[in-house]
Short mmCIF file of C-alpha atoms in Angstrom, two decimals:
data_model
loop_
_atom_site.label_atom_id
_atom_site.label_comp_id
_atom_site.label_asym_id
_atom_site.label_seq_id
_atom_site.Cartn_x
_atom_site.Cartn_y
_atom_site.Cartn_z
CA UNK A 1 0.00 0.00 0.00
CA UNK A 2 1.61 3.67 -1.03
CA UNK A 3 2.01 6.23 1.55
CA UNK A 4 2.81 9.57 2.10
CA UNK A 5 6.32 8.80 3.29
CA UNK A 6 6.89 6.65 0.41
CA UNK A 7 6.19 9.63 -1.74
CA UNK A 8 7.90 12.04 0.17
CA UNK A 9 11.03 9.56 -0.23
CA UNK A 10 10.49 9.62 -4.01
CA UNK A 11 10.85 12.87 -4.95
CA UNK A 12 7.13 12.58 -7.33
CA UNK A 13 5.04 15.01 -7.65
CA UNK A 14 2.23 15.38 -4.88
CA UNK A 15 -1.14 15.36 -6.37
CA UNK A 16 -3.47 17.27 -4.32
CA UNK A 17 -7.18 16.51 -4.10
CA UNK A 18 -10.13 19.20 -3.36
CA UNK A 19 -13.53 17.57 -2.92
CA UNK A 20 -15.97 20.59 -1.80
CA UNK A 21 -19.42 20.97 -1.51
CA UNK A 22 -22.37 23.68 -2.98
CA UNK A 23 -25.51 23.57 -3.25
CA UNK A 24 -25.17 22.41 -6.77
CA UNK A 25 -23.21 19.77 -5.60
CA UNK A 26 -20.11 18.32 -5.23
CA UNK A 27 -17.18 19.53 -7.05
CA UNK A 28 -13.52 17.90 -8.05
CA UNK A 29 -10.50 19.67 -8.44
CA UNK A 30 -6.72 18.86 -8.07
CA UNK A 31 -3.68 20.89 -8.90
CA UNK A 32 -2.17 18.06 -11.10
CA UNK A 33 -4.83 16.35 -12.69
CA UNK A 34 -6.26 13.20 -11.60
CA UNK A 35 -8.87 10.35 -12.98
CA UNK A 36 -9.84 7.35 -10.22
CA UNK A 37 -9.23 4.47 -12.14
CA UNK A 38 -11.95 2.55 -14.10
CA UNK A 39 -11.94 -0.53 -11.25
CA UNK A 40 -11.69 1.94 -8.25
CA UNK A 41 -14.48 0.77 -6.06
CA UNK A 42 -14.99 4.37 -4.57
CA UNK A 43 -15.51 6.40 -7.87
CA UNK A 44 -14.70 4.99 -11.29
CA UNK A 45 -13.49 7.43 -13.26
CA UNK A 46 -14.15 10.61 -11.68
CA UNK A 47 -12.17 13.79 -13.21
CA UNK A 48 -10.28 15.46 -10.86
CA UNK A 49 -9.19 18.66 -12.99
CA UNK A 50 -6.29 20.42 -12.72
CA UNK A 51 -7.76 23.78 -11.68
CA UNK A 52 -6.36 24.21 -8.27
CA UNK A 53 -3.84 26.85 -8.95
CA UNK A 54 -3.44 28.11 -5.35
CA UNK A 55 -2.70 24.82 -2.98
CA UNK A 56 -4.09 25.54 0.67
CA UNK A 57 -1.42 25.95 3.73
CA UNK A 58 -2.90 24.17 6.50
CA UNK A 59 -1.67 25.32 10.17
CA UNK A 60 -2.32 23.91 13.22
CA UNK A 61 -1.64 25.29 16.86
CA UNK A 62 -2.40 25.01 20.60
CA UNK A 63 -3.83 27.67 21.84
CA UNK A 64 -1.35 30.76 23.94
CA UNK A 65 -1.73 29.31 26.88
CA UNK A 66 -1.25 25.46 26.21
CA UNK A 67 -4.99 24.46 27.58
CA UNK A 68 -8.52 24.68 25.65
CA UNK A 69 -9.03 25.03 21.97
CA UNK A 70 -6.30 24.14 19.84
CA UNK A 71 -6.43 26.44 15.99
CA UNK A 72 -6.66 25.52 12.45
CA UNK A 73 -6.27 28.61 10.91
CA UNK A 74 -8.63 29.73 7.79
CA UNK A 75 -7.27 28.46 4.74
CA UNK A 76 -7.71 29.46 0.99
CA UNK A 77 -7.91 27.31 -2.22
CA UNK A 78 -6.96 29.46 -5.35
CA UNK A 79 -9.04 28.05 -8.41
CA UNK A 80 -8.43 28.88 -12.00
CA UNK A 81 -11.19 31.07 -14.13
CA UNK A 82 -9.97 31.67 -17.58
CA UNK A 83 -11.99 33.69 -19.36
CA UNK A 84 -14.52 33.74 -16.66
CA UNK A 85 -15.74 30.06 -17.35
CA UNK A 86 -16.30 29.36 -13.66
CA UNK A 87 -17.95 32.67 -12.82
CA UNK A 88 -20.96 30.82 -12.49
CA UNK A 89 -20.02 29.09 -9.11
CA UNK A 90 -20.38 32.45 -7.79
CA UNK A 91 -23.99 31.91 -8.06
CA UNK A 92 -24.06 28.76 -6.14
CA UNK A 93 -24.38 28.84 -1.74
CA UNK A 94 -20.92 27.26 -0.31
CA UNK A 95 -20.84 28.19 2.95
CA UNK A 96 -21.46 25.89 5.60
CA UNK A 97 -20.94 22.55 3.55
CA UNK A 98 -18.13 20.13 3.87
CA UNK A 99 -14.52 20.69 2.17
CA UNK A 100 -11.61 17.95 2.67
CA UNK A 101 -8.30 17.82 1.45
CA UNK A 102 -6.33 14.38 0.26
CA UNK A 103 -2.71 14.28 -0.63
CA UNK A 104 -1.12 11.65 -2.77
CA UNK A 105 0.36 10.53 -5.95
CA UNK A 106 -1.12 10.53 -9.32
CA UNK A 107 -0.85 7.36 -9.84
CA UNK A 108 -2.19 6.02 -6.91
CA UNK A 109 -5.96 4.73 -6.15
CA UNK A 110 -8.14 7.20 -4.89
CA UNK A 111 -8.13 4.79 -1.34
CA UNK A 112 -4.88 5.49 -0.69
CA UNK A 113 -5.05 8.93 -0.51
CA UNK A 114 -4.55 10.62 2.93
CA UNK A 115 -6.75 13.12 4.21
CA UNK A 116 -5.07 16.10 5.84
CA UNK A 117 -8.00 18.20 6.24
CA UNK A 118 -11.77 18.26 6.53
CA UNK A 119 -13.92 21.02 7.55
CA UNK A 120 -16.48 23.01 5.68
CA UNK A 121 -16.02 25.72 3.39
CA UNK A 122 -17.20 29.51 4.41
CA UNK A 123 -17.82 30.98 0.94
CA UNK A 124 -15.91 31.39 -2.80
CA UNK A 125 -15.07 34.83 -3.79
CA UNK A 126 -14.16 36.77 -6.90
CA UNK A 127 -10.25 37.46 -7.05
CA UNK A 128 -8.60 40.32 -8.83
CA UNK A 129 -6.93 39.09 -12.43
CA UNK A 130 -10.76 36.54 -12.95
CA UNK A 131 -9.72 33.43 -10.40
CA UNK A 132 -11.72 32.28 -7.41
CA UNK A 133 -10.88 31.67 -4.09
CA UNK A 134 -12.68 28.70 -1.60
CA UNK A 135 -12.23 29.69 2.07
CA UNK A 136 -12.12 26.67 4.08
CA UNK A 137 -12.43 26.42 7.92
CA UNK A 138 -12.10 24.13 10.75
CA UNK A 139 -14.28 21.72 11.41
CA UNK A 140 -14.97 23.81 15.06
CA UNK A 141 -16.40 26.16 12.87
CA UNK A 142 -19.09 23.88 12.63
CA UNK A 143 -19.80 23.83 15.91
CA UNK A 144 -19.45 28.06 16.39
CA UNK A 145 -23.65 28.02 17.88
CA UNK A 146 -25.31 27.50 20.69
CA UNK A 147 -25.18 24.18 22.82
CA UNK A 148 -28.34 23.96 24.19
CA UNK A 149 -31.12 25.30 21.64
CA UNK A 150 -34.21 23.37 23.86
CA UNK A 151 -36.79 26.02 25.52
CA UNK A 152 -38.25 26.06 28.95
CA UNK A 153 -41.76 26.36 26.80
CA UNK A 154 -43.06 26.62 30.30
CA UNK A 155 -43.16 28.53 33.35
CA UNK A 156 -42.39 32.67 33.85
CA UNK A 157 -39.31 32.31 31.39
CA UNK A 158 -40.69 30.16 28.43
CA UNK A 159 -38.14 30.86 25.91
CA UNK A 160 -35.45 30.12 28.28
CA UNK A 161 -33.70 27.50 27.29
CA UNK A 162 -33.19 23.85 29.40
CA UNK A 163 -30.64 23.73 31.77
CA UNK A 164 -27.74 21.17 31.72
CA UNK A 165 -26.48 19.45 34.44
CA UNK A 166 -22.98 17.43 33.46
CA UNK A 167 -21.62 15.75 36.53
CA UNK A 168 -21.19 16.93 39.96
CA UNK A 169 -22.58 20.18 40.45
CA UNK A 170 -22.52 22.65 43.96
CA UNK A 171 -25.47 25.04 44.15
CA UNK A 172 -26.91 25.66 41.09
CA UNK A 173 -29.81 28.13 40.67
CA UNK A 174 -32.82 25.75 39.00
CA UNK A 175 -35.63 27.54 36.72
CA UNK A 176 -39.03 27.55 37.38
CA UNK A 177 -41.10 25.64 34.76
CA UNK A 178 -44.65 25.23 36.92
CA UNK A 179 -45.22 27.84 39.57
CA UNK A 180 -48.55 26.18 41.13
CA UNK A 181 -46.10 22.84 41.49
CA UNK A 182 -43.12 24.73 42.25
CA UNK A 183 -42.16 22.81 39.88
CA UNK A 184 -37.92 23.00 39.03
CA UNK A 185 -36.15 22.10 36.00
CA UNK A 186 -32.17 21.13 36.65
CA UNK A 187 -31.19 19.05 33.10
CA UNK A 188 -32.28 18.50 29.80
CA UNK A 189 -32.78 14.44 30.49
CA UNK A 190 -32.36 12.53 33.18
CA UNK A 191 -30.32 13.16 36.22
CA UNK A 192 -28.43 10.75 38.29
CA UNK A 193 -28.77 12.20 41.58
CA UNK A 194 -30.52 15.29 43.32
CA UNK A 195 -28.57 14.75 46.77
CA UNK A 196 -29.91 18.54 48.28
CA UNK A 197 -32.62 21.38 48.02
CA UNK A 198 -31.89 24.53 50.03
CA UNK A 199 -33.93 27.95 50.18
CA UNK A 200 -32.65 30.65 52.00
CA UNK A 201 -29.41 28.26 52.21
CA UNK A 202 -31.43 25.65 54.61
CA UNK A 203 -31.94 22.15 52.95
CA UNK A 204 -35.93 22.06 52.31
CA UNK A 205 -38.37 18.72 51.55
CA UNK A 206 -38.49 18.18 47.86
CA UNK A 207 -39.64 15.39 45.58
CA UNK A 208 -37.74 14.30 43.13
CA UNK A 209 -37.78 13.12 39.65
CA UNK A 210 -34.49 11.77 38.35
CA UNK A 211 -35.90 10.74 34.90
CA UNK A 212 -37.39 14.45 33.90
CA UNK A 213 -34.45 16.01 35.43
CA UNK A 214 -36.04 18.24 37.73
CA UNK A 215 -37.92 18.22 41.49
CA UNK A 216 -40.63 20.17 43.02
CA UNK A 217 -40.81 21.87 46.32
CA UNK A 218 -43.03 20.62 49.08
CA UNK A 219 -44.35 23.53 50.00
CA UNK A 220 -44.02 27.46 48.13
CA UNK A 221 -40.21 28.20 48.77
CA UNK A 222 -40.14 31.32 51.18
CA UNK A 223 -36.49 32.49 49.60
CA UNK A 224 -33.72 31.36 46.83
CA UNK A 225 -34.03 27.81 45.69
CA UNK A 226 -30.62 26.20 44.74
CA UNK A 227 -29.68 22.57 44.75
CA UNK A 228 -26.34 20.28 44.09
CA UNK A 229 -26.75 17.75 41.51
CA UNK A 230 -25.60 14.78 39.66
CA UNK A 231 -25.88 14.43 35.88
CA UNK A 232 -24.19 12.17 32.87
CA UNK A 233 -20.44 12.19 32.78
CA UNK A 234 -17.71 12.90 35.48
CA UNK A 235 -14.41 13.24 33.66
CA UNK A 236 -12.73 15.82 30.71
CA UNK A 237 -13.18 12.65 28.35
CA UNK A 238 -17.12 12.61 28.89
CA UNK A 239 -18.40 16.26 29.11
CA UNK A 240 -16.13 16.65 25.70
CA UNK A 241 -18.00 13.89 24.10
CA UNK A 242 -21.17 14.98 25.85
CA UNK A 243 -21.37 18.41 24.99
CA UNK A 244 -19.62 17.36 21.01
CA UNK A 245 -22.12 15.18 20.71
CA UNK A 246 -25.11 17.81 21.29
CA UNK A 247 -23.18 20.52 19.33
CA UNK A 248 -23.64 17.82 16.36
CA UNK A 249 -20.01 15.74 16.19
CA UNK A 250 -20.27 12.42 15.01
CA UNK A 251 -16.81 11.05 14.88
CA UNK A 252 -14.47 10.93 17.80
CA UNK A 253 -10.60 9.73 18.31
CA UNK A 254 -11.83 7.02 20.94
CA UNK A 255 -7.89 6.42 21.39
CA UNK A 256 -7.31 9.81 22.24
CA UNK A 257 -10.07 9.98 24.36
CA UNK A 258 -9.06 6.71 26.51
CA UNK A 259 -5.69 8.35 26.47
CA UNK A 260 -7.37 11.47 27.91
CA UNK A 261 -9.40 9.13 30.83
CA UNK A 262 -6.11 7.86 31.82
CA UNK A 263 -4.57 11.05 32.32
CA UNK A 264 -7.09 13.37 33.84
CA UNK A 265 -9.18 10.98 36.00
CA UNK A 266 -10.22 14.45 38.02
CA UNK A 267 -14.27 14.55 38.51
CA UNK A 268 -15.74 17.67 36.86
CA UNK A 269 -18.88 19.43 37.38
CA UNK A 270 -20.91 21.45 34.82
CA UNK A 271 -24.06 23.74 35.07
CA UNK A 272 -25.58 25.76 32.02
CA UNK A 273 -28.67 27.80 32.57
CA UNK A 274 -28.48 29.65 29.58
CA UNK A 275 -27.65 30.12 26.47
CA UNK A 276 -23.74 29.48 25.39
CA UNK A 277 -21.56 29.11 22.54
CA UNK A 278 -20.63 25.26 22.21
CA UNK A 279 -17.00 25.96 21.33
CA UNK A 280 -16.58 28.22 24.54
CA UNK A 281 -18.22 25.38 26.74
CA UNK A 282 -15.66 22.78 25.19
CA UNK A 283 -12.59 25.09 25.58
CA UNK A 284 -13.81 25.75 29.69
CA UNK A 285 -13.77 21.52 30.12
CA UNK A 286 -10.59 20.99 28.42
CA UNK A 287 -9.01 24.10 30.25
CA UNK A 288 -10.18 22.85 33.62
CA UNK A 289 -7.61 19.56 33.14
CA UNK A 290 -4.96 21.31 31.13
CA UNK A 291 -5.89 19.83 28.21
CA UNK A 292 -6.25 20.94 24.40
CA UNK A 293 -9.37 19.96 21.92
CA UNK A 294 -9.69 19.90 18.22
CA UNK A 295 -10.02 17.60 15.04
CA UNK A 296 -7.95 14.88 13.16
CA UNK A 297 -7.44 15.27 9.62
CA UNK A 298 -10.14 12.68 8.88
CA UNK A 299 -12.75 14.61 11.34
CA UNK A 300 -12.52 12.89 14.13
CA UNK A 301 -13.05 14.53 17.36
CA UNK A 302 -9.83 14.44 19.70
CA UNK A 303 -8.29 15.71 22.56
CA UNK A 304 -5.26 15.23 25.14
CA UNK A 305 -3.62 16.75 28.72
CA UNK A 306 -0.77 19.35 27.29
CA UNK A 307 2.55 18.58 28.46
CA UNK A 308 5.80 17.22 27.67
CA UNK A 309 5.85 13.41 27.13
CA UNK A 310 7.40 10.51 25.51
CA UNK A 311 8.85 11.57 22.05
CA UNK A 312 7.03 10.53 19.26
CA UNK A 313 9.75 11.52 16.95
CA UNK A 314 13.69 12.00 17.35
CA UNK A 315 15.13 15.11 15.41
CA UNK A 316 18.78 15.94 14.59
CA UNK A 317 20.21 18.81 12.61
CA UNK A 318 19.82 17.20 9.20
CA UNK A 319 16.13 17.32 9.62
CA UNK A 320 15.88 20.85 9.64
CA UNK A 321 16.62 23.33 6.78
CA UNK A 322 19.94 24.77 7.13
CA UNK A 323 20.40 27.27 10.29
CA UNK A 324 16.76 27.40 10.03
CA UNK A 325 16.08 26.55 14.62
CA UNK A 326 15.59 29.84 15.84
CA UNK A 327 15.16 30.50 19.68
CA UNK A 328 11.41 32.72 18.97
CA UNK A 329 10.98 33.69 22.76
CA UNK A 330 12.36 32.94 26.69
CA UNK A 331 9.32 33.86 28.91
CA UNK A 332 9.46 34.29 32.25
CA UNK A 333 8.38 31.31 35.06
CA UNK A 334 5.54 31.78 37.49
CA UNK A 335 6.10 31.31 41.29
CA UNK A 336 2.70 30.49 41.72
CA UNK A 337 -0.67 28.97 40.62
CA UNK A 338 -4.04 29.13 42.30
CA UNK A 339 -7.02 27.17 40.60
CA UNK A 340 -10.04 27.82 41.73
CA UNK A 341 -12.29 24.27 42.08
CA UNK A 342 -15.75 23.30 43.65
CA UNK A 343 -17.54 26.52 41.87
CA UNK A 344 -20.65 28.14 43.45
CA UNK A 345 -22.59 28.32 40.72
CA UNK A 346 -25.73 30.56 42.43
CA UNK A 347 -23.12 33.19 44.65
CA UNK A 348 -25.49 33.99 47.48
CA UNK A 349 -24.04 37.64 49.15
CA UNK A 350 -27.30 38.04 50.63
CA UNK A 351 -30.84 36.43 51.35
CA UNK A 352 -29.44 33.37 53.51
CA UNK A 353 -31.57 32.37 56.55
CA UNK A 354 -30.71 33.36 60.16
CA UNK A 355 -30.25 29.97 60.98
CA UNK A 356 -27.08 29.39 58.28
CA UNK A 357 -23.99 28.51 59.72
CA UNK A 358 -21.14 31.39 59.30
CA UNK A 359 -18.97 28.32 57.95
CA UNK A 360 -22.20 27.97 55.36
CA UNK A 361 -22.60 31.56 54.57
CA UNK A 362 -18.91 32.38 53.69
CA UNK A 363 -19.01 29.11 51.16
CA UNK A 364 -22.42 30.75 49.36
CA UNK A 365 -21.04 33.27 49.48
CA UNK A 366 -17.90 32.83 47.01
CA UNK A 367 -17.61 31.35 43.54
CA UNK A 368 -14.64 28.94 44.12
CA UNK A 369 -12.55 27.75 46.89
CA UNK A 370 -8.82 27.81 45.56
CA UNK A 371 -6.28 25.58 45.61
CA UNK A 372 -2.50 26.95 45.09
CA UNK A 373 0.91 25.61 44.18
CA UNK A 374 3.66 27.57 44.84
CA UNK A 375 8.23 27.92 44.89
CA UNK A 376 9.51 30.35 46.48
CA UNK A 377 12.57 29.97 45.01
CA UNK A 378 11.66 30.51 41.72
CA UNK A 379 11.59 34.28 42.90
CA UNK A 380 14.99 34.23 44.03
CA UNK A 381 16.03 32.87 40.89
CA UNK A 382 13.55 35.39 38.68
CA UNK A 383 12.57 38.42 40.85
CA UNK A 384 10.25 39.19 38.34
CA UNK A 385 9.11 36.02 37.90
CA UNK A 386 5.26 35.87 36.91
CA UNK A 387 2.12 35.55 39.29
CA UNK A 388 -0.99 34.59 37.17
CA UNK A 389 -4.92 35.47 38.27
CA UNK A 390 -6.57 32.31 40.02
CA UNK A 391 -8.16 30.51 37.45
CA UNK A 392 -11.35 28.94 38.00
CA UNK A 393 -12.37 25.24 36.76
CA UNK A 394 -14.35 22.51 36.68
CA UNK A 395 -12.92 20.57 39.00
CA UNK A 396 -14.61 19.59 42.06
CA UNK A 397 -12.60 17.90 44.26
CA UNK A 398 -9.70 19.75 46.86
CA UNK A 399 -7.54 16.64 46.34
CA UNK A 400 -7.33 16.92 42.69
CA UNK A 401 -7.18 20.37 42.47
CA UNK A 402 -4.14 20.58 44.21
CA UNK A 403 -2.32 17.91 42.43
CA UNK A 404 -3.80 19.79 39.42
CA UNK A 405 -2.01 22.98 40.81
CA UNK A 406 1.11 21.35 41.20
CA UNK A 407 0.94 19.96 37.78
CA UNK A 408 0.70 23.39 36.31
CA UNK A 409 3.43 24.94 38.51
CA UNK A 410 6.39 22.27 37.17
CA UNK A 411 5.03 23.31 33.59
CA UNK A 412 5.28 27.05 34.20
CA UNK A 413 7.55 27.65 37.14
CA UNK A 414 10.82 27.48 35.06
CA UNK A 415 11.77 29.37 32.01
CA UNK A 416 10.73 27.92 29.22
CA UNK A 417 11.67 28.41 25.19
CA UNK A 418 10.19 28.34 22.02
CA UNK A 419 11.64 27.48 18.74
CA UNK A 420 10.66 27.94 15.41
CA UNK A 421 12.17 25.62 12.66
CA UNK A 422 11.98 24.33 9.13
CA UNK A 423 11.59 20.71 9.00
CA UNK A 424 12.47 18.08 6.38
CA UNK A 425 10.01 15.30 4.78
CA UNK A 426 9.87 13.97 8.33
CA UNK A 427 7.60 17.21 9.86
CA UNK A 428 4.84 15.85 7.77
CA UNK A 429 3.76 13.18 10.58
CA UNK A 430 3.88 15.53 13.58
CA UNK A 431 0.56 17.47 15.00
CA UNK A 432 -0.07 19.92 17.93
CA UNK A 433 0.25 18.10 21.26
CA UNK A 434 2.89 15.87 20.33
CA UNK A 435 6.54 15.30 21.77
CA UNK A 436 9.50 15.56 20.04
CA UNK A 437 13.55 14.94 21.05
CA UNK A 438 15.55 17.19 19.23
CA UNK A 439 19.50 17.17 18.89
CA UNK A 440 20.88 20.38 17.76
CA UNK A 441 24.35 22.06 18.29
CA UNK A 442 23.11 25.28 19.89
CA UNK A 443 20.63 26.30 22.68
CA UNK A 444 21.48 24.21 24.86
CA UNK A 445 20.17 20.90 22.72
CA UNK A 446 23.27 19.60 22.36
CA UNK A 447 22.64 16.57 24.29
CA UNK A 448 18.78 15.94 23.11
CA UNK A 449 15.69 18.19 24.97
CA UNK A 450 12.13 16.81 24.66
CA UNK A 451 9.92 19.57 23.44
CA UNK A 452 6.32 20.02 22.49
CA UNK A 453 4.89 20.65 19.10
CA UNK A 454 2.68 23.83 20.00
CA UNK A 455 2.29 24.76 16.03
CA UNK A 456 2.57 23.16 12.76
CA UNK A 457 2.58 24.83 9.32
CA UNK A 458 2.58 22.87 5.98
CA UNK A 459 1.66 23.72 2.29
CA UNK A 460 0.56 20.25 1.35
CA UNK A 461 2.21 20.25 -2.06
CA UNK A 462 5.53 20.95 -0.80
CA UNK A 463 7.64 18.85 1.72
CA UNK A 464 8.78 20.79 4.84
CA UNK A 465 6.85 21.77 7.50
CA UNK A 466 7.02 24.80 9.52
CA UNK A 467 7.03 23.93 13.51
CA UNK A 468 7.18 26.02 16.36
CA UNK A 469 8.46 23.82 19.51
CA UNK A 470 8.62 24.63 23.16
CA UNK A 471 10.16 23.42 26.57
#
């Protein structure tokens, strides 16, 4: 079976494939020319013409700060127009509709192409000199709307929408759905556990019912109703596939995401009572765990803890373009990190019963308790050495919050580097996330450094990549 290091070794041409969708169809373009063969169980014969003048550059990155989102930035596809033959696609709706990218050989079956990207495109325009140009996007673009689209339909706020309740969550403010009841809505589907009711801040008789995710009160609530709650999921691994799933992903890395179980265990706790942008909700899990989330070049959702780990490559200086390793930026190390965990999601300043304890009213009375990680040394070392906000998270327990902390501080709480480089046919198998061991005679790399791939940058047509690396 060919593959892409094969051709890379043979110095052949790379054949590029477009396959993009409008709403007159599906159209076929390469920038070499291609024709499936008249066997080839996918397509027989389909024309792939050679009017892809202007071959996409796909790049990849984490995001600044190593934890949430990771980027695909908006790439372009040139197409030819001679004469203004093609002016016609103008005419025809592309936005929104699926776009992938295959790389190969032209002499290969269309099955053995390899997919580098897949996404949807966000509109053709009109270029100066006649041509056309395809914007393509991430596949997050896809999922750039609301999460939770369900209304209340019900109650003083009808066109409220549902809340969500993803695992373990502390005080959360319910909504109303049947006042004569006092009837409250805590999930979109059913719950696992309602395990308190308080008004005023006092635990109050309640019914419950787990299957229609909500509860009603005994008797007409004489202050604030809040409640903590148990709903689907626990870990990073299933909110992400939770909330991807609602937002409409299909696909999912399920090796990545075991990989992801295995590394951040840590019990989360999620509460959405209105309206939210799915991509924000998915950057706040993977954020609360230190992790990164994106897509595979064949669509698949995936996501990992960001770190330095084993290599999955070893590079020495005839991998990279001559002199090309440059040290980009030295940033200073934090002495400390404070995470805030265990988040009050109803802050209660005021309106608490008399009977409350004063242990009880300062915890209602504060979004998050914290958990820090500090070095003091670190300050001796660097007396201007960086002290970052407390970040709040998902996490809910003090335990794992702290070894959470800790985690963080030995990532940030040394000076670390980042290098830009030029990399031979071997860059084209590394993605954000990944480890590499790199061998080079200055910077201190003399004697191998593991660093993280935080960026990649390739056109697809060519054979080096562009990689920025950092450790």
């Amino acid at each position: 079976m060919n593959s892409i290091d094969t051709l890379l070794r043979s110095g052949a041409s790379i054949t590029v494939l477009l396959e993009a969708q409008s709403s007159a169809g599906m159209h076929y373009l390469s920038n070499t020319g291609y024709v499936t063969g008249i066997h080839d169980a996918t397509a027989p014969n389909r024309a792939y013409p050679d009017w892809l003048v202007g071959v996409p550059e796909i790049r990849e990155s984490l995001p600044d700060g190593l934890f949430g989102r990771s980027n695909i930035g908006w790439s372009e596809a040139e197409i030819s127009n001679p004469h203004g033959v093609r002016d016609g696609w103008l005419d025809e709706a592309w936005d929104g509709r699926p776009a992938r990218l295959l790389v190969g050989a032209s002499d290969w079956p269309l099955a053995d192409f390899v997919p580098v990207f897949t996404g949807i495109s966000t509109g053709l325009q009109a270029l100066r000199g006649g041509g056309l140009r395809l914007l393509l996007a991430d596949p997050r673009e896809a999922l750039n709307k609301p999460l939770q689209e369900t209304l209340l339909g019900a109650g003083p706020t009808p066109k409220d929408v549902v809340p969500l309740t993803c695992g373990q969550v502390f005080n959360v403010p319910p909504v109303v759905i049947d006042e004569p009841l006092h009837r409250y809505a805590l999930h979109d589907g059913p719950l696992l556990a309602v395990s308190d009711v308080r008004v005023g801040g006092l635990t109050s008789a309640h019914t419950v019912d787990l299957a229609a995710g909500r509860f009603d009160m005994n008797v007409m609530p004489a202050g604030r109703v809040t409640a903590d709650a148990t709903g689907p999921g626990s870990t990073c691994a299933d909110l992400l596939r939770l909330v991807a799933a609602r937002a409409g992903v299909t696909t999912f890395d399920e090796a990545a995401l075991a990989a992801l179980d295995a590394a951040a265990p840590q019990a989360l706790g999620l509460w959405i009572g209105e309206s939210r942008n799915a991509v924000d909700v998915l950057d706040e899990i993977a954020a609360s765990v230190g992790a990164w989330w994106g897509f595979t070049g064949n669509n698949e959702f995936t996501a990992a803890v960001a770190g330095i780990g084993a290599p999955v490559l070893t590079l020495t200086p005839d991998d990279f373009a001559a002199q090309s390793l440059e040290l980009e930026e030295m940033r200073l190390p934090a002495w400390r990190v404070r995470l805030g965990y265990r988040r009050n999601w109803a802050v209660q300043a005021d309106g608490l019963f008399g009977a409350v304890t004063e242990a009880d009213r300062q915890r209602y009375g504060r979004e998050y308790d914290v958990a820090e990680a500090s070095d003091e040394v670190v300050k001796v070392l660097h007396p201007m050495a960086r002290d970052p906000e407390m970040v709040g998270t998902l996490l809910q327990d003090a335990v794992q919050a702290q070894v959470e902390a800790a985690r963080r501080l030995a990532l940030s709480g040394v000076q670390r580097r980042s290098w830009t480089a030029s990399v031979s046919r071997r860059g084209w198998q590394l993605r954000v996330g990944q480890t590499v061991r790199v061998f080079y005679p200055r910077f201190g790399l003399q004697g191998g450094v593991n660093l993280l791939v935080t960026s990649v940058s390739r056109r697809i047509d060519r054979r080096s990549t562009e990689v920025t690396l950092w450790g």
